[in-house]
């Protein structure tokens, strides 16, 4: 039983909620490796994907997830929509709501926009990333990837490195990994640490060698240049030298440490391209694979609630 109407963030989820999603996603990960991948779990339901910000992986995987479960999936091209003509987010939401969707998947550049929208519609809303606030399905797919490769999701040391301040991925992961009782370290330049970081219950350092010491998981983040309005780093070359992940810096972590990145990657800026492609260390492709499974699970659980509401 999943007690939530929407999936807006990890902050609202309990340990049990997280495990419920991951356990169901594990089944879908198996299904996705079969030749026949189609089920009727969402048959008859309408899923609308509204992306107000660019996306490759997230949009594609929500679409594949819905289709594999039999939903009617529609992608709204928000650049081409009435938003460009000045319609507000709420007007767009109400218009779509009148078409009776069952699932709305929303990405928006403003923190809190997805929650606002969820208050105006009758269907289940999934946050596909809002500003620098949360990206819950990313944290869930990261968690599933970690659990599969480490055999557990607790008592691990996880270094989250790079542009923490602008990253909804980092925020959602901090909530999730903290709830599952892991040791979380934030590593990056002081200019890219969020304000109030000392209150987050995590360790913080600007030294990569110290931050990676003994880590089981090294999670790299993209430099979010589109959210920077000034000089946060000296230069990309200098950034790579101090905070870019390469073999030498990774040698501070445990010998069996895995390397993660949510994508899209800036190769040669936050991560060495060869290391990112090294299947003995990098689980970046598995993260993408688990993304589909986690999104299938989340949509199934939310629609079970819808069906209960209307029963
Ligand atoms: N794809 C992730 C996000 O949408 C990470 C990134 O863009 O750097 O937040």
Short mmCIF file of C-alpha atoms and ligand atoms in Angstrom, two decimals:
data_model
loop_
_atom_site.label_atom_id
_atom_site.label_comp_id
_atom_site.label_asym_id
_atom_site.label_seq_id
_atom_site.Cartn_x
_atom_site.Cartn_y
_atom_site.Cartn_z
CA UNK A 1 0.00 0.00 0.00
CA UNK A 2 1.39 3.38 -1.04
CA UNK A 3 -0.28 6.20 0.89
CA UNK A 4 0.47 9.14 -1.43
CA UNK A 5 -1.63 10.74 -4.13
CA UNK A 6 1.34 12.38 -5.89
CA UNK A 7 5.08 11.84 -6.09
CA UNK A 8 6.38 15.35 -5.52
CA UNK A 9 9.57 14.70 -3.60
CA UNK A 10 11.53 12.25 -1.48
CA UNK A 11 11.13 14.52 1.54
CA UNK A 12 7.53 13.31 2.04
CA UNK A 13 8.32 9.58 1.72
CA UNK A 14 8.97 7.14 4.55
CA UNK A 15 11.55 4.35 4.52
CA UNK A 16 8.70 1.90 3.84
CA UNK A 17 7.44 3.96 0.87
CA UNK A 18 10.93 3.95 -0.63
CA UNK A 19 11.33 0.20 -0.20
CA UNK A 20 7.85 -0.42 -1.67
CA UNK A 21 8.78 1.48 -4.84
CA UNK A 22 12.20 -0.18 -5.14
CA UNK A 23 10.86 -3.70 -4.62
CA UNK A 24 8.24 -3.26 -7.32
CA UNK A 25 10.81 -1.62 -9.61
CA UNK A 26 13.04 -4.66 -9.19
CA UNK A 27 10.31 -6.78 -10.79
CA UNK A 28 10.03 -4.32 -13.67
CA UNK A 29 13.81 -4.36 -14.14
CA UNK A 30 13.45 -8.11 -14.80
CA UNK A 31 10.49 -7.58 -17.14
CA UNK A 32 12.41 -4.94 -19.09
CA UNK A 33 15.10 -7.48 -19.89
CA UNK A 34 12.57 -9.86 -21.47
CA UNK A 35 11.73 -9.70 -25.14
CA UNK A 36 8.02 -9.20 -24.43
CA UNK A 37 7.79 -6.17 -22.14
CA UNK A 38 4.15 -5.23 -22.25
CA UNK A 39 1.64 -5.33 -19.38
CA UNK A 40 -1.87 -3.90 -18.98
CA UNK A 41 -1.40 -2.33 -15.56
CA UNK A 42 -2.17 1.19 -16.82
CA UNK A 43 -4.47 0.14 -19.62
CA UNK A 44 -7.28 2.65 -20.23
CA UNK A 45 -5.41 5.41 -18.38
CA UNK A 46 -4.06 8.61 -19.92
CA UNK A 47 -0.59 9.89 -19.09
CA UNK A 48 0.48 13.39 -20.14
CA UNK A 49 4.15 14.39 -20.02
CA UNK A 50 4.64 18.15 -19.68
CA UNK A 51 8.27 19.20 -19.88
CA UNK A 52 8.89 22.93 -19.52
CA UNK A 53 12.64 22.31 -19.46
CA UNK A 54 14.80 20.16 -21.72
CA UNK A 55 15.13 16.50 -20.96
CA UNK A 56 16.43 13.45 -22.76
CA UNK A 57 16.57 10.54 -20.33
CA UNK A 58 13.72 11.46 -18.03
CA UNK A 59 11.18 12.24 -20.71
CA UNK A 60 12.08 9.18 -22.80
CA UNK A 61 11.95 6.86 -19.83
CA UNK A 62 8.62 8.16 -18.53
CA UNK A 63 7.22 7.66 -22.02
CA UNK A 64 8.60 4.14 -22.35
CA UNK A 65 7.46 3.30 -18.81
CA UNK A 66 3.89 4.39 -19.54
CA UNK A 67 3.76 2.55 -22.85
CA UNK A 68 5.13 -0.67 -21.39
CA UNK A 69 2.34 -0.61 -18.84
CA UNK A 70 -0.31 0.03 -21.48
CA UNK A 71 -1.18 3.71 -20.80
CA UNK A 72 -2.15 6.16 -23.54
CA UNK A 73 0.83 8.49 -23.41
CA UNK A 74 0.94 12.00 -24.77
CA UNK A 75 3.96 14.31 -24.82
CA UNK A 76 3.10 18.00 -24.71
CA UNK A 77 5.68 20.07 -26.55
CA UNK A 78 5.65 22.91 -24.05
CA UNK A 79 7.89 25.14 -26.16
CA UNK A 80 5.21 25.09 -28.84
CA UNK A 81 2.26 25.36 -26.49
CA UNK A 82 0.22 28.31 -25.25
CA UNK A 83 2.81 28.94 -22.54
CA UNK A 84 4.72 30.82 -25.21
CA UNK A 85 1.61 32.94 -25.73
CA UNK A 86 1.61 33.92 -22.07
CA UNK A 87 -0.77 31.36 -20.56
CA UNK A 88 0.09 30.72 -16.94
CA UNK A 89 1.14 27.36 -15.60
CA UNK A 90 -2.15 27.08 -13.74
CA UNK A 91 -4.25 27.81 -16.83
CA UNK A 92 -2.37 25.16 -18.76
CA UNK A 93 -2.90 22.72 -15.91
CA UNK A 94 -6.62 23.41 -15.74
CA UNK A 95 -6.95 23.01 -19.51
CA UNK A 96 -5.22 19.66 -19.40
CA UNK A 97 -7.19 18.63 -16.34
CA UNK A 98 -10.39 19.12 -18.29
CA UNK A 99 -9.22 16.38 -20.65
CA UNK A 100 -9.24 13.91 -17.71
CA UNK A 101 -5.67 12.64 -17.59
CA UNK A 102 -4.88 10.08 -14.89
CA UNK A 103 -1.17 10.85 -14.63
CA UNK A 104 0.64 14.13 -15.20
CA UNK A 105 4.43 14.02 -15.38
CA UNK A 106 5.82 17.52 -14.99
CA UNK A 107 9.26 19.11 -15.26
CA UNK A 108 9.55 22.82 -14.57
CA UNK A 109 12.43 25.27 -14.09
CA UNK A 110 10.92 26.75 -10.91
CA UNK A 111 11.17 25.06 -7.52
CA UNK A 112 7.69 24.42 -6.13
CA UNK A 113 5.88 24.74 -9.49
CA UNK A 114 4.99 21.05 -9.63
CA UNK A 115 3.49 21.09 -6.17
CA UNK A 116 1.44 24.15 -7.05
CA UNK A 117 0.13 22.41 -10.13
CA UNK A 118 -0.72 19.26 -8.17
CA UNK A 119 -3.06 21.32 -5.99
CA UNK A 120 -5.13 22.31 -9.03
CA UNK A 121 -5.72 18.99 -10.76
CA UNK A 122 -7.63 15.79 -10.02
CA UNK A 123 -5.04 13.29 -11.21
CA UNK A 124 -1.78 11.94 -9.85
CA UNK A 125 1.20 14.25 -10.45
CA UNK A 126 4.79 13.06 -10.72
CA UNK A 127 7.60 15.55 -10.31
CA UNK A 128 10.14 15.00 -13.10
CA UNK A 129 12.38 17.75 -11.67
CA UNK A 130 11.45 21.22 -10.40
CA UNK A 131 14.18 23.85 -10.40
CA UNK A 132 16.79 23.05 -7.82
CA UNK A 133 14.23 21.54 -5.47
CA UNK A 134 13.63 17.80 -6.08
CA UNK A 135 13.92 15.07 -8.70
CA UNK A 136 12.42 12.12 -6.83
CA UNK A 137 12.50 9.47 -9.56
CA UNK A 138 16.19 10.20 -10.12
CA UNK A 139 16.98 9.54 -6.44
CA UNK A 140 14.88 6.36 -6.56
CA UNK A 141 16.65 5.06 -9.65
CA UNK A 142 19.99 5.90 -8.06
CA UNK A 143 18.93 4.01 -4.93
CA UNK A 144 17.89 0.96 -6.95
CA UNK A 145 21.20 1.01 -8.83
CA UNK A 146 23.14 1.25 -5.56
CA UNK A 147 21.10 -1.52 -3.90
CA UNK A 148 21.64 -3.86 -6.85
CA UNK A 149 25.33 -3.28 -7.01
CA UNK A 150 26.14 -3.10 -3.28
CA UNK A 151 23.53 -5.60 -2.11
CA UNK A 152 22.15 -3.11 0.41
CA UNK A 153 21.01 0.49 0.77
CA UNK A 154 22.13 1.29 4.30
CA UNK A 155 25.42 1.85 6.15
CA UNK A 156 27.19 2.93 2.97
CA UNK A 157 29.46 5.94 2.58
CA UNK A 158 28.30 8.00 -0.36
CA UNK A 159 30.17 11.01 -1.73
CA UNK A 160 28.00 13.42 -3.75
CA UNK A 161 30.39 15.65 -5.67
CA UNK A 162 30.33 18.86 -7.65
CA UNK A 163 27.61 21.45 -8.14
CA UNK A 164 25.47 20.67 -5.11
CA UNK A 165 23.93 24.13 -4.82
CA UNK A 166 22.03 23.97 -8.11
CA UNK A 167 21.22 20.27 -8.05
CA UNK A 168 17.77 18.82 -7.39
CA UNK A 169 19.42 15.41 -7.86
CA UNK A 170 21.69 16.07 -4.89
CA UNK A 171 18.79 17.28 -2.73
CA UNK A 172 16.58 14.28 -3.45
CA UNK A 173 19.50 11.92 -2.93
CA UNK A 174 20.40 13.55 0.39
CA UNK A 175 16.86 12.98 1.64
CA UNK A 176 16.71 9.40 0.41
CA UNK A 177 20.16 8.26 1.47
CA UNK A 178 19.72 9.96 4.84
CA UNK A 179 16.37 8.24 5.46
CA UNK A 180 18.02 4.89 4.65
CA UNK A 181 20.75 5.56 7.25
CA UNK A 182 23.79 6.09 5.10
CA UNK A 183 26.75 8.36 5.62
CA UNK A 184 26.51 11.16 3.07
CA UNK A 185 29.40 13.47 2.19
CA UNK A 186 29.08 16.54 0.01
CA UNK A 187 32.25 17.36 -1.87
CA UNK A 188 32.80 20.45 -4.00
CA UNK A 189 33.86 24.08 -4.08
CA UNK A 190 32.46 26.23 -1.29
CA UNK A 191 30.80 28.45 -3.92
CA UNK A 192 28.71 25.47 -5.06
CA UNK A 193 27.47 24.39 -1.61
CA UNK A 194 23.87 25.32 -0.75
CA UNK A 195 23.30 27.81 2.05
CA UNK A 196 22.45 26.17 5.38
CA UNK A 197 24.41 23.06 4.40
CA UNK A 198 25.55 22.64 8.01
CA UNK A 199 21.94 21.90 9.01
CA UNK A 200 21.52 19.02 6.54
CA UNK A 201 23.10 16.33 8.71
CA UNK A 202 25.81 15.53 6.15
CA UNK A 203 29.59 15.88 6.09
CA UNK A 204 30.96 18.66 3.88
CA UNK A 205 34.41 19.18 2.37
CA UNK A 206 35.99 20.98 -0.57
CA UNK A 207 38.79 18.43 -0.78
CA UNK A 208 38.16 15.56 -3.21
CA UNK A 209 40.79 13.22 -1.72
CA UNK A 210 39.32 13.59 1.78
CA UNK A 211 35.74 13.44 0.53
CA UNK A 212 36.26 10.23 -1.42
CA UNK A 213 38.27 8.49 1.31
CA UNK A 214 36.66 5.09 1.92
CA UNK A 215 33.54 5.88 -0.16
CA UNK A 216 31.41 2.98 -1.45
CA UNK A 217 29.66 5.21 -3.97
CA UNK A 218 30.94 8.28 -5.82
CA UNK A 219 28.10 10.28 -7.32
CA UNK A 220 29.20 13.01 -9.71
CA UNK A 221 26.96 15.95 -10.67
CA UNK A 222 26.81 18.09 -13.76
CA UNK A 223 27.86 21.73 -13.52
CA UNK A 224 24.43 23.37 -13.96
CA UNK A 225 25.58 26.32 -16.03
CA UNK A 226 22.02 27.28 -16.93
CA UNK A 227 21.28 27.94 -13.25
CA UNK A 228 24.44 30.01 -12.65
CA UNK A 229 24.28 33.74 -12.98
CA UNK A 230 27.87 34.60 -12.22
CA UNK A 231 31.35 33.25 -11.67
CA UNK A 232 30.93 30.21 -9.44
CA UNK A 233 34.10 28.48 -10.64
CA UNK A 234 37.50 29.84 -11.67
CA UNK A 235 37.52 28.04 -15.07
CA UNK A 236 36.44 24.62 -16.34
CA UNK A 237 40.06 23.55 -16.57
CA UNK A 238 40.75 24.49 -12.98
CA UNK A 239 37.47 22.88 -11.91
CA UNK A 240 38.41 19.60 -13.58
CA UNK A 241 41.84 19.72 -11.98
CA UNK A 242 40.42 20.07 -8.46
CA UNK A 243 37.00 18.40 -8.60
CA UNK A 244 36.77 16.42 -11.84
CA UNK A 245 36.71 12.68 -11.22
CA UNK A 246 39.61 10.74 -12.72
CA UNK A 247 41.39 7.49 -11.82
CA UNK A 248 43.81 9.24 -9.48
CA UNK A 249 41.08 10.86 -7.37
CA UNK A 250 38.94 7.72 -7.46
CA UNK A 251 41.82 5.74 -5.93
CA UNK A 252 40.94 7.40 -2.59
CA UNK A 253 37.59 5.59 -2.55
CA UNK A 254 37.16 1.90 -1.75
CA UNK A 255 38.58 -0.40 -4.43
CA UNK A 256 35.05 -1.62 -5.20
CA UNK A 257 33.48 1.86 -5.24
CA UNK A 258 30.99 2.53 -8.01
CA UNK A 259 30.84 5.73 -10.07
CA UNK A 260 27.49 7.36 -10.83
CA UNK A 261 26.29 10.37 -12.84
CA UNK A 262 22.67 11.36 -13.54
CA UNK A 263 23.50 12.70 -17.01
CA UNK A 264 23.88 14.65 -19.13
CA UNK A 265 27.65 14.55 -18.58
CA UNK A 266 30.19 17.24 -19.30
CA UNK A 267 33.09 14.93 -20.13
CA UNK A 268 36.42 16.44 -19.15
CA UNK A 269 34.72 18.94 -16.81
CA UNK A 270 33.23 16.95 -13.91
CA UNK A 271 34.29 13.47 -15.03
CA UNK A 272 36.93 11.83 -17.20
CA UNK A 273 35.25 10.34 -20.29
CA UNK A 274 37.17 7.05 -20.17
CA UNK A 275 36.25 6.49 -16.53
CA UNK A 276 32.59 7.25 -17.25
CA UNK A 277 32.63 4.49 -19.88
CA UNK A 278 34.55 1.95 -17.77
CA UNK A 279 31.97 -0.76 -17.10
CA UNK A 280 34.06 -2.10 -14.21
CA UNK A 281 33.60 1.12 -12.25
CA UNK A 282 30.79 3.12 -13.81
CA UNK A 283 27.11 2.19 -13.38
CA UNK A 284 25.87 5.14 -15.45
CA UNK A 285 24.15 2.96 -18.05
CA UNK A 286 22.50 0.88 -15.34
CA UNK A 287 21.14 4.11 -13.82
CA UNK A 288 19.39 4.81 -17.13
CA UNK A 289 18.07 1.24 -17.25
CA UNK A 290 16.73 1.45 -13.68
CA UNK A 291 15.06 4.76 -14.55
CA UNK A 292 12.46 3.01 -16.66
CA UNK A 293 11.78 0.38 -13.98
CA UNK A 294 11.43 2.92 -11.17
CA UNK A 295 9.05 5.09 -13.21
CA UNK A 296 6.90 2.07 -14.04
CA UNK A 297 6.70 1.22 -10.35
CA UNK A 298 5.91 4.77 -9.25
CA UNK A 299 3.13 5.16 -11.81
CA UNK A 300 1.61 1.81 -10.92
CA UNK A 301 1.54 2.62 -7.20
CA UNK A 302 -0.02 6.05 -7.73
CA UNK A 303 -2.72 4.71 -10.02
CA UNK A 304 -3.63 1.99 -7.53
CA UNK A 305 -4.59 4.88 -5.27
CA UNK A 306 -6.66 6.53 -8.01
CA UNK A 307 -8.54 3.32 -8.58
CA UNK A 308 -9.21 3.01 -4.84
CA UNK A 309 -10.50 6.60 -4.75
CA UNK A 310 -13.03 5.97 -7.51
CA UNK A 311 -14.04 2.46 -6.36
N1 LIG B 1 19.15 15.27 -15.53
C1 LIG B 1 19.28 15.74 -14.19
C2 LIG B 1 18.25 16.80 -13.87
O1 LIG B 1 17.37 17.02 -14.66
C3 LIG B 1 20.65 16.19 -13.87
C4 LIG B 1 21.17 17.32 -14.67
O2 LIG B 1 20.46 17.91 -15.49
O3 LIG B 1 22.32 17.66 -14.41
O4 LIG B 1 18.31 17.39 -12.83
#
